[in-house]
Coordinates of N, CA and C in Angstrom, one line a residue:
Chain A
D1 N -70.0 -47.0 78.4 CA -69.6 -46.6 77.4 C -71.1 -46.0 76.8
V2 N -70.8 -44.7 76.2 CA -71.9 -43.9 75.1 C -71.9 -45.0 73.5
K3 N -73.3 -45.5 73.3 CA -73.4 -46.5 71.7 C -73.7 -45.5 70.8
V4 N -73.4 -45.0 69.9 CA -74.6 -44.5 68.2 C -74.5 -45.6 67.6
T5 N -75.8 -46.1 67.1 CA -76.4 -47.0 66.4 C -76.3 -46.3 64.7
Q6 N -75.7 -46.9 64.3 CA -75.7 -46.3 62.4 C -76.7 -47.6 62.3
S7 N -78.6 -47.9 61.6 CA -78.6 -49.2 61.0 C -77.6 -49.6 60.4
S8 N -77.3 -48.8 59.5 CA -76.6 -49.8 58.1 C -75.1 -49.1 58.7
R9 N -74.1 -50.6 58.0 CA -72.7 -49.9 57.3 C -72.4 -50.1 56.0
Y10 N -73.4 -50.4 55.3 CA -73.2 -50.1 53.6 C -74.6 -50.6 53.6
L11 N -74.6 -49.3 52.0 CA -76.3 -48.9 51.7 C -76.2 -49.1 50.4
V12 N -76.9 -49.8 49.4 CA -77.0 -49.4 47.9 C -78.0 -49.0 47.4
K13 N -78.4 -48.0 46.9 CA -79.3 -47.3 46.3 C -79.1 -46.5 44.7
R14 N -81.0 -46.8 44.4 CA -80.7 -46.1 43.1 C -80.8 -45.3 42.9
T15 N -81.1 -44.0 41.3 CA -81.8 -42.7 41.7 C -82.7 -42.4 41.6
G16 N -83.2 -41.9 42.6 CA -84.7 -41.2 42.9 C -85.2 -42.3 43.6
E17 N -84.4 -43.4 44.1 CA -85.2 -43.6 45.7 C -85.4 -43.0 46.7
K18 N -86.1 -43.0 47.6 CA -86.5 -41.9 48.8 C -85.5 -43.4 49.8
V19 N -84.3 -42.2 50.3 CA -83.8 -43.9 51.5 C -83.3 -42.9 52.7
F20 N -83.4 -44.0 54.0 CA -83.6 -43.4 55.3 C -82.4 -44.0 55.9
L21 N -82.1 -42.5 56.6 CA -80.9 -43.8 57.4 C -81.5 -43.7 58.9
E22 N -80.8 -44.3 59.5 CA -81.4 -44.2 61.6 C -80.7 -44.1 62.2
C23 N -80.5 -43.7 63.1 CA -79.2 -43.4 64.0 C -80.2 -43.3 65.3
V24 N -79.9 -44.7 66.8 CA -80.0 -44.3 68.0 C -78.9 -44.4 68.4
Q25 N -79.3 -43.2 70.0 CA -78.8 -43.8 71.1 C -78.9 -44.2 72.7
D26 N -77.9 -44.0 72.9 CA -78.0 -44.9 74.6 C -77.6 -44.2 75.2
M27 N -77.7 -43.2 75.6 CA -77.3 -42.4 76.5 C -78.1 -41.6 76.6
D28 N -79.2 -40.9 75.9 CA -80.4 -40.1 76.7 C -80.1 -38.1 75.8
H29 N -79.2 -38.4 75.3 CA -78.2 -37.3 75.1 C -79.2 -36.3 73.8
E30 N -79.5 -35.2 74.5 CA -80.4 -34.0 73.8 C -80.3 -34.2 72.8
N31 N -78.8 -33.6 72.5 CA -78.4 -33.0 71.2 C -77.9 -34.3 69.9
M32 N -78.7 -34.3 69.2 CA -77.9 -35.1 67.6 C -77.9 -34.9 66.4
F33 N -77.0 -35.4 65.7 CA -75.9 -34.5 64.4 C -76.3 -35.6 62.6
W34 N -76.2 -35.4 62.2 CA -75.4 -36.0 60.9 C -74.7 -35.2 60.2
Y35 N -73.4 -35.4 59.8 CA -72.8 -35.4 59.2 C -72.3 -36.4 57.7
R36 N -71.6 -35.8 57.2 CA -71.5 -36.1 55.6 C -69.3 -36.4 55.4
Q37 N -69.3 -37.1 54.9 CA -67.3 -37.2 55.2 C -67.4 -37.1 53.9
D38 N -66.4 -36.7 52.8 CA -65.5 -36.3 51.7 C -64.3 -36.6 51.4
P39 N -63.8 -37.5 51.1 CA -62.5 -37.0 50.7 C -61.8 -35.7 50.4
G40 N -61.3 -35.1 51.3 CA -60.8 -33.9 51.0 C -61.5 -32.9 51.2
L41 N -62.6 -33.1 52.1 CA -64.1 -32.4 52.1 C -64.2 -32.0 53.5
G42 N -63.8 -33.0 54.0 CA -64.0 -33.8 55.2 C -65.6 -33.6 56.0
L43 N -65.8 -33.4 57.5 CA -67.2 -33.5 57.8 C -67.7 -32.1 57.1
R44 N -69.6 -33.0 57.0 CA -69.7 -31.5 56.4 C -70.8 -31.8 58.0
L45 N -72.3 -30.8 58.2 CA -73.0 -30.9 58.9 C -74.2 -30.9 57.9
I46 N -75.2 -31.8 58.0 CA -76.0 -31.3 57.1 C -77.4 -30.9 58.3
Y47 N -77.8 -31.9 59.2 CA -79.0 -31.3 60.2 C -78.7 -31.6 61.7
F48 N -79.4 -31.5 62.9 CA -78.6 -31.4 63.8 C -80.1 -30.8 64.5
S49 N -80.7 -31.4 65.4 CA -81.4 -30.9 67.0 C -81.0 -31.8 68.4
Y50 N -81.2 -30.5 68.5 CA -81.3 -30.1 70.4 C -82.1 -30.8 71.1
D51 N -82.9 -31.1 70.0 CA -84.7 -32.0 71.9 C -85.5 -32.6 70.3
V52 N -86.4 -33.4 70.9 CA -87.5 -34.4 70.3 C -87.8 -33.6 69.0
K53 N -88.4 -33.5 68.3 CA -89.4 -32.6 67.5 C -88.6 -31.4 66.9
M54 N -87.4 -30.9 67.1 CA -86.7 -29.2 66.8 C -85.3 -30.3 66.2
K55 N -85.4 -29.3 64.9 CA -84.4 -29.3 64.4 C -84.0 -28.3 63.4
E56 N -82.6 -28.4 62.9 CA -82.1 -26.9 62.2 C -81.2 -27.2 61.0
K57 N -80.6 -27.0 60.4 CA -80.6 -27.2 59.3 C -78.6 -26.8 59.1
G58 N -78.1 -27.6 58.9 CA -76.7 -27.5 59.2 C -76.0 -26.6 57.6
D59 N -75.2 -26.5 57.0 CA -74.6 -26.1 56.3 C -74.8 -26.8 54.5
I60 N -75.1 -28.0 54.8 CA -75.3 -29.0 53.9 C -77.2 -29.7 53.3
P61 N -78.2 -29.0 53.7 CA -79.3 -29.3 54.1 C -80.0 -29.7 52.3
E62 N -79.5 -29.8 51.8 CA -80.5 -29.9 50.4 C -80.7 -30.8 50.4
G63 N -81.8 -31.1 49.7 CA -81.8 -33.3 49.8 C -82.0 -33.4 50.6
Y64 N -82.1 -33.1 51.6 CA -82.2 -34.3 52.8 C -83.3 -33.9 53.6
S65 N -83.7 -33.8 54.6 CA -84.7 -34.2 55.1 C -84.3 -34.9 56.9
V66 N -85.2 -34.9 58.0 CA -84.9 -35.3 59.0 C -85.8 -35.7 60.1
S67 N -86.0 -36.8 60.8 CA -87.0 -36.4 62.2 C -86.7 -36.9 63.1
R68 N -86.7 -36.6 64.1 CA -86.9 -36.6 65.1 C -87.9 -36.6 66.2
E69 N -88.3 -37.8 66.2 CA -90.0 -38.3 66.7 C -89.5 -38.6 68.8
K70 N -88.4 -39.4 68.6 CA -88.2 -39.9 69.8 C -86.7 -39.5 70.4
K71 N -86.5 -39.5 71.1 CA -85.3 -38.6 72.2 C -84.6 -39.7 71.3
E72 N -84.2 -40.8 71.7 CA -82.9 -42.1 70.8 C -82.2 -41.6 69.5
R73 N -83.4 -41.4 68.6 CA -83.2 -41.8 67.5 C -83.7 -40.6 66.4
F74 N -82.4 -40.3 65.8 CA -83.0 -39.3 64.6 C -82.7 -39.7 63.6
S75 N -83.9 -39.4 62.3 CA -83.2 -40.3 61.2 C -83.4 -38.8 60.1
L76 N -81.9 -39.7 59.4 CA -82.5 -38.3 58.6 C -82.6 -39.1 56.6
I77 N -83.3 -38.7 56.0 CA -84.2 -39.0 54.3 C -83.7 -38.4 53.9
L78 N -83.4 -38.9 52.7 CA -82.9 -38.6 51.2 C -84.2 -38.4 50.3
E79 N -85.1 -37.1 50.2 CA -86.3 -37.5 49.6 C -85.8 -38.0 48.2
S80 N -85.1 -38.2 47.3 CA -85.1 -38.6 46.4 C -83.6 -38.3 45.6
A81 N -82.9 -39.8 46.1 CA -80.9 -40.1 46.4 C -80.5 -39.8 44.6
S82 N -79.8 -38.7 44.8 CA -78.8 -38.2 43.2 C -77.3 -39.1 44.0
T83 N -76.7 -39.1 42.2 CA -75.6 -40.0 42.2 C -74.2 -39.6 43.8
N84 N -74.3 -37.8 43.6 CA -73.6 -36.9 44.4 C -74.0 -36.9 45.7
Q85 N -75.3 -37.6 46.0 CA -75.0 -38.0 47.6 C -74.4 -39.0 47.7
T86 N -74.1 -39.9 47.4 CA -73.2 -40.9 47.8 C -71.6 -40.0 48.6
S87 N -71.7 -41.1 49.8 CA -70.9 -40.7 50.4 C -70.7 -41.5 52.7
M88 N -70.1 -41.2 53.0 CA -70.3 -41.9 53.9 C -70.9 -40.8 55.4
Y89 N -72.0 -41.0 55.2 CA -72.9 -40.5 56.5 C -72.8 -41.0 57.8
L90 N -72.1 -40.1 58.6 CA -72.2 -39.9 60.4 C -73.4 -39.7 61.0
C91 N -73.5 -39.8 62.1 CA -74.5 -40.1 63.5 C -73.8 -39.4 64.5
A92 N -74.2 -38.3 65.1 CA -73.2 -37.9 66.5 C -74.0 -37.4 67.1
S93 N -74.2 -38.0 68.3 CA -74.8 -37.1 69.5 C -73.8 -36.8 71.0
S94 N -75.0 -35.3 71.3 CA -73.6 -34.9 72.5 C -74.9 -34.4 73.5
S95 N -74.0 -34.7 74.7 CA -75.3 -34.0 75.7 C -75.5 -32.5 75.5
R96 N -76.3 -31.9 76.6 CA -76.9 -30.6 76.7 C -75.7 -29.9 77.2
Q97 N -75.0 -30.1 78.3 CA -73.7 -30.2 78.7 C -72.9 -29.7 78.0
T98 N -72.1 -28.1 78.2 CA -71.7 -27.8 77.2 C -70.2 -28.3 76.6
N99 N -69.3 -28.3 77.5 CA -67.7 -29.2 77.7 C -68.2 -30.6 77.1
Q100 N -69.5 -31.2 77.1 CA -69.4 -33.0 76.6 C -69.2 -32.6 75.1
P101 N -68.1 -33.9 74.5 CA -67.8 -34.1 73.8 C -69.1 -35.0 72.8
Q102 N -69.0 -35.4 71.8 CA -69.7 -36.0 70.7 C -69.3 -36.5 70.0
H103 N -70.2 -37.9 70.1 CA -69.5 -39.4 70.2 C -70.7 -40.0 68.9
F104 N -70.1 -41.0 68.1 CA -70.2 -41.1 66.3 C -70.7 -42.0 66.7
G105 N -71.1 -42.5 66.1 CA -71.5 -44.2 64.8 C -70.7 -44.1 64.1
D106 N -70.6 -45.7 63.9 CA -69.2 -46.2 62.6 C -69.7 -45.6 62.3
G107 N -71.1 -44.8 61.1 CA -70.7 -44.9 60.1 C -71.5 -45.1 58.5
T108 N -72.6 -44.4 57.8 CA -72.7 -45.5 56.9 C -72.5 -44.5 55.5
R109 N -71.9 -46.5 54.9 CA -71.2 -45.9 54.1 C -72.7 -45.8 52.2
L110 N -72.5 -44.8 52.0 CA -74.0 -45.1 51.3 C -74.0 -44.9 49.1
S111 N -73.6 -45.9 48.3 CA -73.5 -45.8 47.3 C -75.1 -45.6 46.4
I112 N -75.3 -44.4 46.0 CA -75.7 -44.6 44.6 C -75.7 -44.2 43.3
L113 N -76.4 -45.2 42.6 CA -76.5 -45.7 41.6 C -77.3 -45.1 40.4
Chain B
D1 N -64.3 -21.3 66.8 CA -63.2 -22.5 67.7 C -61.7 -21.4 67.0
A2 N -61.3 -22.3 67.8 CA -59.6 -21.4 67.8 C -58.4 -22.7 66.6
K3 N -57.6 -22.3 65.8 CA -57.2 -23.0 65.1 C -56.3 -23.3 66.0
T4 N -56.4 -24.7 65.1 CA -55.1 -25.8 65.5 C -54.2 -26.3 64.5
T5 N -52.7 -26.4 65.2 CA -51.9 -27.0 64.2 C -51.5 -28.6 64.3
Q6 N -51.3 -28.9 63.5 CA -50.8 -30.6 63.7 C -49.7 -31.2 62.7
P7 N -49.1 -31.8 63.0 CA -47.6 -32.2 62.6 C -49.1 -33.1 61.0
P8 N -48.6 -33.2 60.4 CA -49.1 -34.4 59.1 C -49.3 -35.6 59.0
S9 N -47.7 -35.6 59.8 CA -47.5 -37.2 60.1 C -46.8 -37.6 60.9
M10 N -46.9 -38.9 61.4 CA -45.8 -39.7 62.5 C -45.5 -41.3 62.7
D11 N -44.1 -41.1 62.4 CA -44.8 -43.0 63.0 C -43.9 -42.8 64.3
C12 N -44.5 -44.8 65.2 CA -44.4 -44.4 66.6 C -43.6 -46.3 66.1
A13 N -43.0 -47.1 66.8 CA -42.8 -48.1 67.0 C -44.1 -48.9 68.2
E14 N -44.1 -50.0 68.2 CA -45.2 -50.9 68.9 C -44.8 -51.3 70.7
G15 N -45.4 -50.3 71.2 CA -45.4 -50.6 72.3 C -44.7 -49.9 72.9
R16 N -44.1 -48.9 72.1 CA -43.8 -47.7 72.9 C -44.5 -46.3 72.9
A17 N -44.3 -45.2 73.8 CA -45.6 -44.1 73.9 C -45.7 -43.2 72.7
A18 N -46.7 -42.9 72.2 CA -46.6 -41.9 71.3 C -46.9 -40.4 71.7
N19 N -46.9 -39.8 70.8 CA -47.1 -38.2 71.3 C -47.0 -37.5 70.4
L20 N -48.8 -36.9 70.3 CA -49.4 -36.4 69.3 C -49.1 -34.8 69.6
P21 N -48.2 -34.5 69.3 CA -48.5 -32.5 69.2 C -49.7 -31.7 68.8
C22 N -50.2 -30.7 69.2 CA -50.5 -30.0 69.1 C -50.8 -28.9 69.5
N23 N -50.8 -27.3 68.3 CA -50.8 -26.2 68.9 C -51.8 -25.6 68.9
H24 N -52.2 -24.8 69.8 CA -53.4 -23.6 69.9 C -53.5 -22.5 70.4
S25 N -52.5 -21.9 70.0 CA -52.0 -20.3 70.5 C -53.1 -19.5 70.3
T26 N -53.9 -19.4 70.0 CA -55.5 -18.6 69.8 C -56.2 -18.6 70.8
I27 N -55.9 -19.8 71.5 CA -57.2 -20.6 72.6 C -57.3 -19.0 73.3
S28 N -59.1 -19.6 73.5 CA -59.5 -18.6 74.1 C -60.4 -19.0 76.0
G29 N -60.2 -18.4 76.7 CA -60.2 -18.8 78.7 C -61.3 -20.3 78.2
N30 N -62.3 -20.3 77.9 CA -63.1 -20.6 77.9 C -63.1 -22.2 77.3
E31 N -62.5 -21.6 76.5 CA -62.4 -22.7 75.2 C -61.6 -24.1 75.4
Y32 N -62.1 -25.8 75.0 CA -61.9 -26.9 76.1 C -60.5 -27.5 74.5
V33 N -59.8 -28.4 74.8 CA -59.6 -28.9 73.6 C -59.7 -31.0 73.7
Y34 N -60.2 -30.8 73.0 CA -60.9 -32.5 72.3 C -60.0 -32.7 71.6
W35 N -59.9 -34.2 71.9 CA -59.2 -35.0 70.3 C -59.6 -36.3 70.4
Y36 N -60.1 -36.0 69.0 CA -60.8 -37.2 68.3 C -60.1 -38.4 67.6
R37 N -60.3 -39.8 67.5 CA -59.4 -40.6 66.3 C -59.9 -40.6 65.0
Q38 N -59.2 -41.7 63.8 CA -60.4 -41.9 62.6 C -60.0 -43.4 62.3
I39 N -59.9 -44.1 62.8 CA -59.4 -45.5 62.1 C -60.0 -45.8 60.7
H40 N -59.5 -46.1 59.8 CA -60.0 -46.1 58.5 C -61.1 -46.9 57.9
S41 N -61.8 -46.1 57.3 CA -63.9 -47.1 57.4 C -64.2 -46.8 58.3
Q42 N -64.2 -46.2 59.7 CA -64.8 -46.0 60.6 C -65.3 -45.0 60.7
G43 N -66.1 -44.6 61.7 CA -66.2 -42.8 62.6 C -65.0 -42.4 64.0
P44 N -65.5 -41.4 63.3 CA -64.7 -40.3 64.3 C -64.6 -41.0 66.2
Q45 N -63.9 -41.4 66.4 CA -64.1 -42.0 68.0 C -63.6 -41.0 69.3
Y46 N -64.4 -40.2 70.0 CA -63.7 -38.7 71.2 C -62.3 -40.2 72.0
I47 N -61.5 -39.1 72.3 CA -60.3 -39.9 72.7 C -60.9 -39.6 74.2
I48 N -60.2 -37.7 74.6 CA -60.2 -37.0 76.3 C -60.2 -35.5 75.5
H49 N -60.1 -34.9 76.6 CA -61.2 -33.4 76.0 C -60.0 -32.7 77.8
G50 N -59.4 -31.7 78.2 CA -59.8 -30.8 79.2 C -59.2 -29.7 78.5
L51 N -59.5 -28.2 80.1 CA -59.7 -27.3 79.6 C -58.1 -27.2 80.3
K52 N -57.6 -27.0 81.4 CA -55.8 -26.8 81.6 C -56.0 -27.2 82.1
N53 N -56.4 -28.7 82.8 CA -55.1 -29.4 83.7 C -55.1 -31.1 82.9
N54 N -54.3 -31.6 83.3 CA -54.3 -32.5 82.6 C -54.9 -33.8 82.9
E55 N -55.2 -34.2 81.9 CA -56.4 -35.6 82.1 C -55.6 -36.8 82.1
T56 N -56.6 -37.7 82.3 CA -55.6 -39.5 82.2 C -57.2 -39.9 82.0
N57 N -57.8 -41.1 80.8 CA -58.2 -41.8 80.7 C -58.0 -43.2 80.5
E58 N -58.9 -44.2 80.7 CA -58.3 -45.6 80.1 C -57.9 -45.0 78.6
M59 N -58.0 -44.7 77.8 CA -57.4 -44.4 76.1 C -56.0 -44.1 76.5
A60 N -56.1 -42.3 76.9 CA -54.3 -42.1 77.3 C -54.5 -40.7 78.1
S61 N -53.4 -39.8 77.8 CA -53.6 -39.4 78.6 C -53.4 -37.7 77.9
L62 N -53.7 -36.3 78.5 CA -53.6 -35.3 77.4 C -53.0 -34.2 78.9
I63 N -51.5 -33.6 78.3 CA -50.6 -32.9 79.0 C -51.0 -31.3 78.1
I64 N -51.7 -30.4 78.7 CA -51.7 -29.2 78.1 C -51.0 -28.2 79.1
T65 N -49.7 -27.1 77.9 CA -49.0 -25.7 78.6 C -50.1 -25.8 79.7
E66 N -49.2 -24.8 80.4 CA -49.5 -23.6 81.5 C -50.1 -22.8 80.6
D67 N -50.0 -22.3 79.5 CA -50.3 -20.7 78.9 C -51.4 -21.4 78.0
R68 N -51.5 -22.5 77.8 CA -52.9 -23.1 76.8 C -52.5 -22.9 75.4
K69 N -51.4 -22.5 75.5 CA -50.8 -22.7 73.7 C -50.9 -23.5 73.0
S70 N -50.3 -24.7 73.5 CA -50.3 -26.0 73.0 C -50.5 -27.4 74.1
S71 N -51.3 -28.5 73.7 CA -51.3 -30.1 73.9 C -50.2 -31.5 72.9
T72 N -50.7 -32.1 74.1 CA -49.8 -33.3 73.5 C -51.0 -34.4 74.0
L73 N -50.9 -35.3 73.3 CA -52.0 -36.4 73.6 C -50.6 -37.0 73.7
I74 N -50.5 -38.6 74.1 CA -49.5 -39.7 74.8 C -50.7 -40.6 75.2
L75 N -50.3 -41.8 74.2 CA -50.6 -43.3 73.9 C -49.8 -43.9 74.0
P76 N -49.4 -44.3 75.7 CA -48.8 -44.9 76.2 C -47.6 -45.9 76.2
H77 N -48.8 -47.3 75.9 CA -48.1 -48.2 74.7 C -48.8 -48.8 73.6
A78 N -48.3 -47.7 72.6 CA -49.3 -47.3 71.0 C -49.4 -49.1 70.3
T79 N -50.4 -50.0 69.9 CA -50.6 -50.9 69.7 C -50.6 -50.4 67.5
L80 N -50.5 -52.0 67.0 CA -51.3 -51.7 65.4 C -52.4 -51.3 65.6
R81 N -53.1 -51.3 66.5 CA -54.5 -50.8 66.3 C -55.0 -49.6 66.8
D82 N -53.8 -48.7 67.0 CA -53.6 -47.3 67.1 C -53.4 -46.5 65.8
T83 N -53.5 -47.1 65.0 CA -53.2 -46.3 64.2 C -54.6 -45.5 63.5
A84 N -54.4 -44.4 62.9 CA -55.6 -44.1 62.5 C -54.9 -42.2 62.4
V85 N -55.9 -41.6 61.8 CA -55.9 -39.6 62.3 C -56.1 -39.4 63.0
Y86 N -55.7 -38.5 63.7 CA -55.9 -37.9 65.3 C -56.3 -36.3 64.6
Y87 N -57.4 -35.8 65.6 CA -57.6 -34.4 65.0 C -57.7 -34.0 66.8
C88 N -57.0 -33.2 66.6 CA -57.0 -32.0 67.7 C -58.6 -31.1 66.9
I89 N -59.2 -30.7 68.3 CA -60.0 -29.7 68.2 C -60.3 -28.7 69.5
V90 N -60.8 -27.1 69.4 CA -60.5 -26.3 70.1 C -61.5 -26.2 70.2
R91 N -62.5 -25.9 70.9 CA -64.0 -25.4 71.2 C -64.2 -25.1 72.7
A92 N -65.2 -23.3 72.9 CA -65.9 -23.9 74.3 C -66.8 -24.5 73.7
S93 N -68.1 -25.2 73.0 CA -68.4 -26.2 73.5 C -68.5 -27.5 72.7
Q94 N -70.0 -28.4 72.4 CA -70.0 -29.7 72.2 C -71.4 -29.1 71.3
G95 N -71.8 -28.5 71.6 CA -73.5 -28.2 71.0 C -73.4 -28.0 69.6
G96 N -72.3 -27.3 69.0 CA -72.6 -27.3 67.0 C -72.0 -28.1 66.8
K97 N -71.5 -27.5 65.4 CA -71.1 -28.2 63.9 C -69.0 -28.9 64.5
L98 N -69.3 -30.1 64.7 CA -67.3 -30.5 64.5 C -66.9 -29.9 63.6
I99 N -65.6 -29.4 63.7 CA -65.1 -29.6 62.0 C -63.6 -29.4 62.5
F100 N -63.5 -30.8 61.8 CA -62.4 -31.6 61.7 C -60.9 -30.8 61.1
G101 N -59.9 -30.7 61.8 CA -58.9 -30.2 60.7 C -58.3 -31.4 59.3
Q102 N -57.0 -31.3 59.5 CA -56.5 -32.0 58.7 C -55.4 -33.3 59.1
G103 N -55.2 -33.4 60.9 CA -54.9 -33.9 61.7 C -54.1 -34.6 61.7
T104 N -53.1 -35.1 62.1 CA -51.8 -36.1 62.5 C -52.7 -37.5 61.9
E105 N -51.6 -37.8 61.0 CA -51.9 -39.9 60.6 C -50.5 -40.6 61.4
L106 N -51.6 -40.9 62.3 CA -50.4 -41.6 62.9 C -50.4 -43.4 62.3
S107 N -48.4 -43.8 62.4 CA -48.3 -45.5 61.9 C -47.6 -45.7 63.1
V108 N -48.6 -47.2 63.4 CA -47.7 -47.9 65.0 C -46.8 -48.6 63.4
K109 N -45.6 -48.9 63.8 CA -45.3 -50.1 63.3 C -45.1 -50.9 64.0
P110 N -44.7 -52.1 63.8 CA -44.6 -53.6 64.1 C -42.2 -53.2 64.3

């Protein structure tokens, strides 16, 4: 089975802090994604990556950056956390084969105080 | 991606089959039907996908009509742990962002 592991289920940080969210997948997937999910707004794509050291902006990249130094790991960075970044963050991965599904981690519920 | 329509909510008795419908009348020839579910406070879970043939795996069965304009996800023996929001997504590939609609909130009752 595909396993996508996010480093924390719950995280509390303070405004202005630099925050790192880590995601690791064990299926040798080329594609990795970071979404946030908020009530009434559904899933919104922040960044994605099709390969090591590659990154593409999604719909809401402002205030975030990403790092993909190894194929299995995709990190999301909040450069200077703000209260409007309080959210559920979801990592997903998928194979490069076009019809293969995305598989998600359990999510990190991040609160910025 | 083709638009999908699902009922907002459904109930099912524990142990009975849950049949969740999805309409996708504008589906294109190269678009697949994917089903995911999300249990409260967890990440979305992939269930099954298909192009035009019926599919079955350890979790569910997917029945796609011959004209491909609608499909049904079947959970053969629903349990309380199947209570979740179920999403039907139609797209040609999974390489880009997923767009989850409102989904169907399935409540499995004892």
